[in-house]
């Protein structure tokens, strides 16, 4: 008599095998990328004031709240598209975690999730060559320190890069009409977020149409849809569509306003790469030499982006983030060639992939904190965030003054002072020039908290005592407090936005 019932252990093994088949290896790399990015969503470092004052502050203002308005918004050189996209996460963050925390964390979470498109795109770019290339490229994109570092920041460069890399994937290797439409839309969206990436975007667009000019029709069609939506957003905010683009070029390129923030030589970005990558740049160049042939259009876009930004006097490392991402992915593809070469040797066959992947992981961990630049970047803004959290949670705060303290070092109006009035007493203010110490004595009834450097303590009224201090921009900053309430009328001319207008900041 034969048994008809199945062996339970055999069924269990079968289910496990079926489950393993359904679990795509790419999912593991996405989860890895998410695991290393999520903690940074809650780490309150700030790479550059732009992520606060050009994106989160305008988004907060859209929701009907007071915010700090910088010269860029007064002159109209910024578009409303990106702040409009971030307004939803800001609103959700304020609902989930009020008191100023959520309006930073939720947008950072959205930015970190958006960065996962780079990991996914790296996998499929590599899979065009082999499964080994897909594994190495996705692994590197998941753990490389610069990718992880920039991921949660609400800056136009990483957000635009998260759009351009998948667009590059769609527009290469014989794209279909559907891919061309989506790719064109992604490139246009990236342009609206970061128009300075236009040369790299143009390289990708031309590359997709170089041999088949009919590809331009769906590509342009997809782009025009996004540009039309962006124009409608401008109109909704009461401005002429894309007038911000013209004004930006006029102010920063023709009037050279950006030069006020510093000018460096054309070779500055190469120096930056050497400073941050150190001797690892030698291996990187070797891998890049092997890898660029797998995706030459990506190499062309990376070079075009660096060349364009090198021609502009004011330079910041974040400006070439797109190029960094493309070059690292290409280097990862080149290192996958090394894996294949090593696997051809019997003794290296089981070790080739672990050695190359381990090398990338060790280099990433070492370079993440090896240089003073990166150590400063990880800590930038954390001291100001700590002081802001104390001020924002202070139930007795009824007015706050920044005394001889740069406004761009604070993490936004809501996170700093909430509903309390925010004043600014600054030595370059024409109204305060030459009599700053006398003015703080005169206007003190308007505020009961002051944020300033310890070196300014002698200027402050005697009834203000020093409380908490933290390192802000490589120098100590402290909260000074007095008891009692506030009379807002005593410092009306020194509302922070009025002062910024006079300073043209």
Coordinates of C-alpha atoms in Angstrom, one line a residue:
X1 CA 0.0 0.0 0.0
X2 CA 1.5 3.3 -1.0
X3 CA 1.3 6.5 1.1
X4 CA -0.5 9.4 -0.6
X5 CA 0.1 12.1 2.0
X6 CA 3.1 14.4 1.3
X7 CA 6.0 14.6 3.7
X8 CA 5.6 17.8 5.7
X9 CA 9.3 18.5 5.8
X10 CA 9.5 18.1 2.0
X11 CA 6.7 20.7 1.7
X12 CA 8.5 23.1 4.0
X13 CA 11.7 22.8 1.9
X14 CA 9.8 23.4 -1.3
X15 CA 8.1 26.5 0.1
X16 CA 11.5 27.9 1.2
X17 CA 13.0 27.3 -2.2
X18 CA 10.0 28.9 -3.9
X19 CA 10.3 31.9 -1.5
X20 CA 14.0 32.2 -2.3
X21 CA 13.3 32.3 -6.0
X22 CA 10.7 35.0 -5.5
X23 CA 13.1 37.2 -3.5
X24 CA 15.1 39.1 -6.0
X25 CA 18.7 39.9 -5.1
X26 CA 18.1 43.6 -5.8
X27 CA 15.7 43.7 -2.9
X28 CA 18.6 42.8 -0.6
X29 CA 20.6 45.8 -1.8
X30 CA 17.7 48.1 -1.5
X31 CA 17.1 47.0 2.1
X32 CA 20.9 47.4 2.8
X33 CA 20.8 50.9 1.3
X34 CA 17.7 51.8 3.3
X35 CA 19.3 50.5 6.5
X36 CA 22.4 52.7 6.2
X37 CA 20.4 55.8 5.2
X38 CA 17.5 55.7 7.7
X39 CA 19.6 56.6 10.8
X40 CA 20.8 59.7 9.0
X41 CA 17.3 60.9 8.4
X42 CA 17.2 61.6 12.2
X43 CA 20.8 62.9 12.4
X44 CA 20.3 66.7 12.2
X45 CA 23.5 67.7 10.2
X46 CA 23.2 70.4 7.6
X47 CA 25.5 70.3 4.5
X48 CA 24.5 73.7 3.3
X49 CA 22.0 76.4 4.4
X50 CA 20.2 76.0 1.1
X51 CA 18.5 72.8 2.2
X52 CA 16.8 74.9 4.9
X53 CA 16.4 78.3 3.5
X54 CA 15.8 77.5 -0.2
X55 CA 13.5 74.5 0.2
X56 CA 12.1 73.8 3.7
X57 CA 11.5 77.4 4.7
X58 CA 9.6 78.3 1.5
X59 CA 7.6 75.1 1.9
X60 CA 6.7 76.1 5.4
X61 CA 5.8 79.6 4.2
X62 CA 3.5 78.0 1.6
X63 CA 1.5 76.5 4.5
X64 CA 0.7 79.9 5.9
X65 CA 3.5 80.2 8.5
X66 CA 6.2 82.8 9.1
X67 CA 9.6 81.9 7.8
X68 CA 13.0 83.4 7.1
X69 CA 13.0 85.0 3.6
X70 CA 16.5 85.2 1.9
X71 CA 17.6 87.4 -0.9
X72 CA 17.2 84.6 -3.4
X73 CA 13.4 84.6 -2.8
X74 CA 13.1 88.3 -2.7
X75 CA 14.8 88.6 -6.0
X76 CA 12.9 85.7 -7.4
X77 CA 15.8 83.5 -8.6
X78 CA 14.3 80.3 -7.1
X79 CA 11.5 78.3 -8.6
X80 CA 8.5 77.1 -6.6
X81 CA 8.4 73.6 -8.0
X82 CA 10.7 71.9 -5.4
X83 CA 9.3 73.7 -2.4
X84 CA 5.8 72.7 -3.6
X85 CA 6.9 69.1 -3.8
X86 CA 8.2 69.3 -0.3
X87 CA 5.2 71.1 1.2
X88 CA 3.3 67.8 1.5
X89 CA 6.1 66.1 3.5
X90 CA 6.6 69.3 5.6
X91 CA 2.8 69.3 6.4
X92 CA 2.8 65.6 7.3
X93 CA 5.9 66.1 9.4
X94 CA 4.3 68.9 11.4
X95 CA 1.3 66.7 12.0
X96 CA 3.2 63.6 13.0
X97 CA 5.9 65.4 15.1
X98 CA 5.1 69.0 15.9
X99 CA 7.4 71.4 17.7
X100 CA 9.7 71.7 14.7
X101 CA 11.1 68.2 14.5
X102 CA 8.8 66.7 11.9
X103 CA 9.2 69.4 9.4
X104 CA 12.8 68.4 9.0
X105 CA 12.6 64.6 9.5
X106 CA 9.8 63.7 7.1
X107 CA 11.2 65.6 4.1
X108 CA 14.6 64.0 4.8
X109 CA 12.9 60.6 4.8
X110 CA 11.4 61.4 1.4
X111 CA 14.8 62.5 0.1
X112 CA 16.4 59.3 1.4
X113 CA 13.8 57.1 -0.2
X114 CA 14.2 59.0 -3.5
X115 CA 18.0 58.2 -3.4
X116 CA 17.1 54.5 -3.7
X117 CA 16.5 55.0 -7.4
X118 CA 20.3 55.3 -7.8
X119 CA 20.8 51.8 -6.3
X120 CA 18.0 50.3 -8.4
X121 CA 19.4 51.9 -11.6
X122 CA 22.9 50.8 -10.8
X123 CA 21.7 47.2 -10.7
X124 CA 20.0 47.3 -14.1
X125 CA 23.0 49.2 -15.6
X126 CA 25.2 46.4 -14.4
X127 CA 22.8 43.6 -15.4
X128 CA 23.3 44.7 -19.0
X129 CA 26.8 43.3 -18.7
X130 CA 26.4 40.4 -16.3
X131 CA 24.9 39.3 -13.0
X132 CA 28.3 40.0 -11.3
X133 CA 28.3 43.5 -12.7
X134 CA 24.7 44.1 -11.3
X135 CA 25.7 42.8 -7.9
X136 CA 28.8 44.9 -7.6
X137 CA 27.2 48.1 -9.0
X138 CA 24.1 47.8 -6.7
X139 CA 26.3 47.0 -3.6
X140 CA 28.6 50.0 -4.2
X141 CA 25.6 52.3 -4.8
X142 CA 24.0 51.1 -1.6
X143 CA 27.0 51.7 0.7
X144 CA 29.4 54.3 -0.9
X145 CA 29.8 57.0 1.7
X146 CA 29.1 60.0 -0.5
X147 CA 25.8 58.4 -1.7
X148 CA 24.8 57.7 1.8
X149 CA 25.9 61.1 3.2
X150 CA 23.9 63.2 0.6
X151 CA 20.9 60.9 0.6
X152 CA 18.7 62.5 3.3
X153 CA 19.4 66.1 2.5
X154 CA 16.8 68.3 0.8
X155 CA 19.2 69.8 -1.7
X156 CA 18.6 70.2 -5.4
X157 CA 21.8 68.2 -6.4
X158 CA 21.0 64.8 -4.8
X159 CA 17.3 65.1 -5.7
X160 CA 18.1 65.9 -9.3
X161 CA 20.6 63.1 -9.4
X162 CA 18.0 60.6 -8.2
X163 CA 16.0 61.6 -11.3
X164 CA 18.9 61.7 -13.8
X165 CA 20.4 58.3 -13.1
X166 CA 17.2 56.3 -13.8
X167 CA 16.6 58.6 -16.8
X168 CA 20.1 57.6 -18.1
X169 CA 19.1 53.9 -17.6
X170 CA 16.0 54.3 -19.6
X171 CA 17.6 56.3 -22.4
X172 CA 20.5 54.0 -23.1
X173 CA 20.6 50.5 -24.7
X174 CA 18.0 50.9 -27.4
X175 CA 15.1 52.7 -25.5
X176 CA 11.5 52.1 -26.5
X177 CA 9.0 55.0 -27.0
X178 CA 7.6 54.5 -23.5
X179 CA 11.1 54.7 -22.0
X180 CA 11.8 57.8 -24.0
X181 CA 8.7 59.5 -22.8
X182 CA 9.5 58.6 -19.1
X183 CA 13.2 59.4 -19.6
X184 CA 12.3 62.8 -21.1
X185 CA 10.0 63.5 -18.2
X186 CA 12.6 62.6 -15.6
X187 CA 15.3 64.8 -17.3
X188 CA 12.9 67.7 -17.4
X189 CA 12.0 67.3 -13.8
X190 CA 15.7 67.2 -12.9
X191 CA 16.2 70.4 -14.9
X192 CA 13.4 72.1 -13.0
X193 CA 15.0 71.0 -9.7
X194 CA 18.6 71.8 -10.7
X195 CA 18.9 73.7 -14.0
X196 CA 22.7 73.9 -13.7
X197 CA 22.7 70.2 -14.6
X198 CA 21.5 71.2 -18.1
X199 CA 24.8 70.3 -19.8
X200 CA 24.7 66.7 -18.5
X201 CA 21.0 66.5 -19.3
X202 CA 21.7 67.6 -22.8
X203 CA 24.4 65.0 -23.2
X204 CA 22.0 62.2 -22.2
X205 CA 19.2 63.6 -24.4
X206 CA 21.5 64.0 -27.5
X207 CA 23.0 60.6 -26.9
X208 CA 19.6 59.0 -26.9
X209 CA 18.7 60.6 -30.3
X210 CA 22.2 60.6 -31.9
X211 CA 21.6 57.7 -34.2
X212 CA 17.8 57.7 -34.3
X213 CA 16.5 61.3 -34.4
X214 CA 12.9 60.1 -34.3
X215 CA 13.6 59.3 -30.6
X216 CA 13.5 63.1 -30.0
X217 CA 9.7 63.2 -30.5
X218 CA 8.7 61.0 -27.5
X219 CA 11.7 62.3 -25.5
X220 CA 10.6 66.0 -26.0
X221 CA 7.0 65.1 -25.5
X222 CA 7.7 63.6 -22.0
X223 CA 9.8 66.6 -21.1
X224 CA 7.2 69.2 -22.2
X225 CA 4.5 67.6 -20.0
X226 CA 6.7 68.2 -16.9
X227 CA 7.7 71.7 -18.0
X228 CA 4.0 72.6 -18.5
X229 CA 3.3 71.3 -15.0
X230 CA 6.2 73.4 -13.6
X231 CA 4.9 76.5 -15.4
X232 CA 1.5 75.9 -13.8
X233 CA 3.1 75.7 -10.4
X234 CA 4.8 79.1 -11.1
X235 CA 1.5 80.6 -12.2
X236 CA -0.2 79.3 -9.0
X237 CA 2.3 81.2 -7.0
X238 CA 1.7 84.4 -8.9
X239 CA 5.0 84.5 -10.9
X240 CA 5.7 84.4 -14.6
X241 CA 6.6 80.8 -15.7
X242 CA 10.4 80.3 -15.5
X243 CA 11.1 83.9 -14.8
X244 CA 13.2 82.5 -11.9
X245 CA 15.5 80.9 -14.4
X246 CA 16.1 84.1 -16.3
X247 CA 16.6 86.1 -13.0
X248 CA 18.9 83.4 -11.6
X249 CA 21.2 83.6 -14.7
X250 CA 21.1 87.3 -14.6
X251 CA 22.1 87.6 -10.9
X252 CA 24.6 84.7 -10.7
X253 CA 26.2 84.6 -14.1
X254 CA 25.8 88.1 -15.5
X255 CA 26.1 90.1 -12.3
X256 CA 28.3 87.5 -10.7
X257 CA 26.4 87.5 -7.4
X258 CA 27.5 84.0 -6.6
X259 CA 31.1 85.2 -6.6
X260 CA 30.3 86.9 -3.3
X261 CA 30.3 83.5 -1.7
X262 CA 33.8 82.7 -2.9
X263 CA 35.7 82.0 -6.1
X264 CA 38.1 79.1 -6.7
X265 CA 40.3 78.1 -9.6
X266 CA 39.1 75.8 -12.5
X267 CA 41.0 72.8 -11.0
X268 CA 39.3 73.1 -7.6
X269 CA 37.0 70.1 -8.2
X270 CA 40.0 67.8 -9.0
X271 CA 41.6 69.0 -5.8
X272 CA 38.4 68.3 -3.9
X273 CA 38.3 64.7 -5.2
X274 CA 41.9 64.2 -4.2
X275 CA 41.2 65.6 -0.7
X276 CA 38.1 63.5 -0.1
X277 CA 39.2 60.2 -1.9
X278 CA 42.9 60.5 -1.0
X279 CA 45.0 57.6 -2.3
X280 CA 41.9 55.6 -3.1
X281 CA 41.6 57.8 -6.2
X282 CA 44.3 55.7 -7.8
X283 CA 42.3 52.5 -7.6
X284 CA 39.2 54.5 -8.5
X285 CA 40.8 55.7 -11.7
X286 CA 41.9 52.2 -12.6
X287 CA 38.4 50.8 -12.2
X288 CA 37.0 53.8 -14.0
X289 CA 39.3 53.1 -17.0
X290 CA 37.8 49.6 -17.2
X291 CA 34.2 50.6 -16.5
X292 CA 33.5 53.6 -18.7
X293 CA 33.3 51.4 -21.8
X294 CA 30.2 49.7 -20.4
X295 CA 28.3 53.0 -20.4
X296 CA 30.2 55.7 -22.3
X297 CA 27.2 58.1 -22.3
X298 CA 27.3 58.2 -18.5
X299 CA 31.0 59.1 -18.7
X300 CA 30.3 61.9 -21.1
X301 CA 27.5 63.3 -18.9
X302 CA 29.8 63.2 -15.8
X303 CA 32.6 65.0 -17.6
X304 CA 30.3 67.6 -19.1
X305 CA 28.9 68.3 -15.7
X306 CA 32.4 68.8 -14.1
X307 CA 33.6 70.9 -17.0
X308 CA 30.6 73.2 -16.8
X309 CA 30.8 73.7 -13.1
X310 CA 34.6 74.2 -13.3
X311 CA 34.0 77.2 -15.6
X312 CA 32.0 78.9 -12.9
X313 CA 33.9 80.9 -10.3
X314 CA 31.9 79.9 -7.3
X315 CA 32.3 76.1 -6.6
X316 CA 31.0 73.8 -4.0
X317 CA 31.6 70.0 -3.9
X318 CA 27.9 69.3 -3.8
X319 CA 27.5 70.9 -7.2
X320 CA 29.2 67.9 -8.9
X321 CA 27.3 65.3 -7.0
X322 CA 25.8 64.0 -10.2
X323 CA 29.3 63.4 -11.6
X324 CA 30.4 61.7 -8.4
X325 CA 27.5 59.2 -8.7
X326 CA 28.1 58.5 -12.3
X327 CA 31.8 58.0 -11.9
X328 CA 31.5 55.7 -8.9
X329 CA 28.9 53.6 -10.7
X330 CA 31.2 53.3 -13.7
X331 CA 34.2 52.4 -11.4
X332 CA 32.0 49.8 -9.8
X333 CA 31.3 48.3 -13.2
X334 CA 35.1 48.3 -13.9
X335 CA 35.8 46.5 -10.6
X336 CA 33.2 43.9 -11.6
X337 CA 35.5 43.2 -14.7
X338 CA 38.3 42.5 -12.1
X339 CA 36.0 40.0 -10.4
X340 CA 35.4 38.2 -13.6
X341 CA 39.2 38.1 -14.4
X342 CA 39.9 36.8 -10.9
X343 CA 37.2 34.2 -11.1
X344 CA 38.9 32.8 -14.2
X345 CA 41.6 31.6 -11.9
X346 CA 40.7 28.5 -9.9
X347 CA 42.2 29.6 -6.6
X348 CA 40.5 33.0 -6.8
X349 CA 37.1 31.7 -7.9
X350 CA 35.4 31.7 -4.4
X351 CA 37.2 34.8 -3.2
X352 CA 37.0 37.2 -6.1
X353 CA 33.6 38.8 -5.4
X354 CA 34.0 39.0 -1.6
X355 CA 37.5 40.6 -1.9
X356 CA 36.3 43.3 -4.4
X357 CA 33.1 44.0 -2.5
X358 CA 35.0 44.0 0.8
X359 CA 37.5 46.5 -0.7
X360 CA 34.7 48.8 -1.6
X361 CA 33.1 48.5 1.8
X362 CA 36.4 49.1 3.6
X363 CA 37.3 52.1 1.4
X364 CA 33.8 53.6 2.0
X365 CA 34.0 53.2 5.8
X366 CA 37.6 54.6 5.9
X367 CA 36.9 57.6 3.6
X368 CA 33.7 58.5 5.4
X369 CA 35.7 59.8 8.4
X370 CA 39.3 59.8 7.2
X371 CA 39.5 63.5 6.2
X372 CA 38.8 66.5 8.2
X373 CA 36.4 67.7 5.6
X374 CA 34.2 64.7 6.0
X375 CA 34.3 64.7 9.8
X376 CA 33.2 68.4 9.7
X377 CA 30.4 67.5 7.2
X378 CA 29.0 64.8 9.5
X379 CA 28.9 67.3 12.4
X380 CA 27.9 70.4 10.5
X381 CA 24.7 71.9 12.0
X382 CA 24.3 69.5 14.9
X383 CA 25.3 72.0 17.5
X384 CA 22.8 74.6 16.2
X385 CA 20.1 71.8 16.1
X386 CA 20.8 71.1 19.8
X387 CA 20.5 74.7 20.8
X388 CA 17.4 75.1 18.6
X389 CA 15.7 72.2 20.3
X390 CA 16.4 73.7 23.7
X391 CA 15.0 77.1 22.6
X392 CA 12.0 75.5 20.8
X393 CA 11.1 73.5 23.9
X394 CA 11.5 76.4 26.3
X395 CA 8.0 77.3 27.6
X396 CA 9.2 80.7 28.9
X397 CA 10.6 81.9 25.5
X398 CA 8.6 84.9 24.3
X399 CA 11.2 86.6 22.0
X400 CA 14.5 85.6 20.6
X401 CA 17.3 87.7 19.3
X402 CA 20.3 86.7 17.2
X403 CA 23.1 89.0 18.4
X404 CA 26.1 89.3 16.1
X405 CA 25.3 85.8 14.9
X406 CA 24.9 84.8 11.2
X407 CA 21.3 83.8 10.5
X408 CA 22.3 81.1 8.0
X409 CA 23.7 79.0 10.8
X410 CA 20.2 78.4 12.4
X411 CA 18.1 75.5 11.3
X412 CA 15.0 77.5 10.3
X413 CA 12.6 79.8 12.0
X414 CA 10.0 77.3 13.2
X415 CA 12.6 74.9 14.6
X416 CA 14.4 77.8 16.4
X417 CA 11.7 80.0 17.8
X418 CA 8.3 78.6 16.9
X419 CA 5.6 81.3 17.2
X420 CA 7.9 83.6 19.2
X421 CA 9.2 86.8 17.5
X422 CA 12.7 86.5 16.0
X423 CA 15.0 89.5 15.9
X424 CA 18.4 90.0 14.5
X425 CA 21.0 92.5 15.8
X426 CA 23.9 92.4 13.4
X427 CA 26.9 94.8 13.1
X428 CA 26.6 95.3 9.3
X429 CA 22.9 96.4 9.5
X430 CA 22.9 100.1 8.5
X431 CA 20.5 100.9 11.3
X432 CA 22.7 99.2 13.9
X433 CA 26.1 100.0 12.6
X434 CA 28.4 101.4 15.3
X435 CA 25.9 101.1 18.1
X436 CA 25.1 97.5 18.4
X437 CA 25.8 97.1 22.1
X438 CA 23.7 100.2 22.9
X439 CA 20.8 98.8 20.7
X440 CA 20.7 95.4 22.6
X441 CA 20.4 97.3 25.8
X442 CA 17.6 99.4 24.4
X443 CA 15.6 96.6 22.7
X444 CA 15.9 94.0 25.4
X445 CA 12.3 94.2 26.6
X446 CA 11.3 92.6 23.2
X447 CA 13.1 89.3 23.9
X448 CA 14.1 87.2 26.9
X449 CA 16.5 84.8 25.0
X450 CA 19.6 85.7 23.0
X451 CA 21.7 83.4 20.8
X452 CA 25.2 84.7 20.4
X453 CA 28.9 83.9 20.7
X454 CA 30.5 83.9 24.2
X455 CA 32.8 86.7 23.0
X456 CA 29.8 89.0 22.8
X457 CA 28.7 88.4 26.4
X458 CA 30.1 91.7 27.6
X459 CA 27.7 93.6 25.2
X460 CA 24.6 91.9 26.6
X461 CA 22.4 93.4 29.3
X462 CA 23.4 92.4 32.8
X463 CA 20.2 90.5 33.5
X464 CA 21.0 88.0 30.8
X465 CA 22.9 84.9 32.1
X466 CA 24.6 82.3 30.0
X467 CA 22.9 78.9 29.7
X468 CA 23.7 76.1 27.2
X469 CA 26.5 76.3 24.6
X470 CA 27.4 74.2 21.6
X471 CA 29.8 74.2 18.7
X472 CA 28.3 76.0 15.7
X473 CA 30.5 76.6 12.6
X474 CA 33.7 75.6 14.4
X475 CA 33.1 78.1 17.2
X476 CA 31.1 78.1 20.4
X477 CA 27.5 79.6 20.5
X478 CA 25.4 80.1 23.6
X479 CA 21.9 80.8 24.8
X480 CA 21.7 83.8 27.1
X481 CA 18.4 84.1 29.1
X482 CA 16.7 86.5 31.5
X483 CA 13.5 86.1 33.4
X484 CA 10.2 87.9 32.7
X485 CA 8.1 88.6 29.7
X486 CA 8.5 90.5 26.4
X487 CA 7.3 93.7 24.9
X488 CA 7.3 93.0 21.1
X489 CA 7.1 96.7 20.2
X490 CA 10.5 97.5 21.6
X491 CA 12.4 95.9 18.7
X492 CA 10.1 96.2 15.7
X493 CA 12.7 97.5 13.2
X494 CA 14.9 94.4 14.0
X495 CA 12.5 91.7 12.9
X496 CA 14.8 89.3 11.1
X497 CA 13.3 89.6 7.7
X498 CA 13.4 93.4 7.8
X499 CA 17.1 93.2 8.7
X500 CA 17.8 90.8 5.9
X501 CA 16.2 93.3 3.5
X502 CA 18.5 96.0 4.7
X503 CA 21.5 93.7 4.5
X504 CA 20.5 92.4 1.1
X505 CA 21.1 88.9 2.5

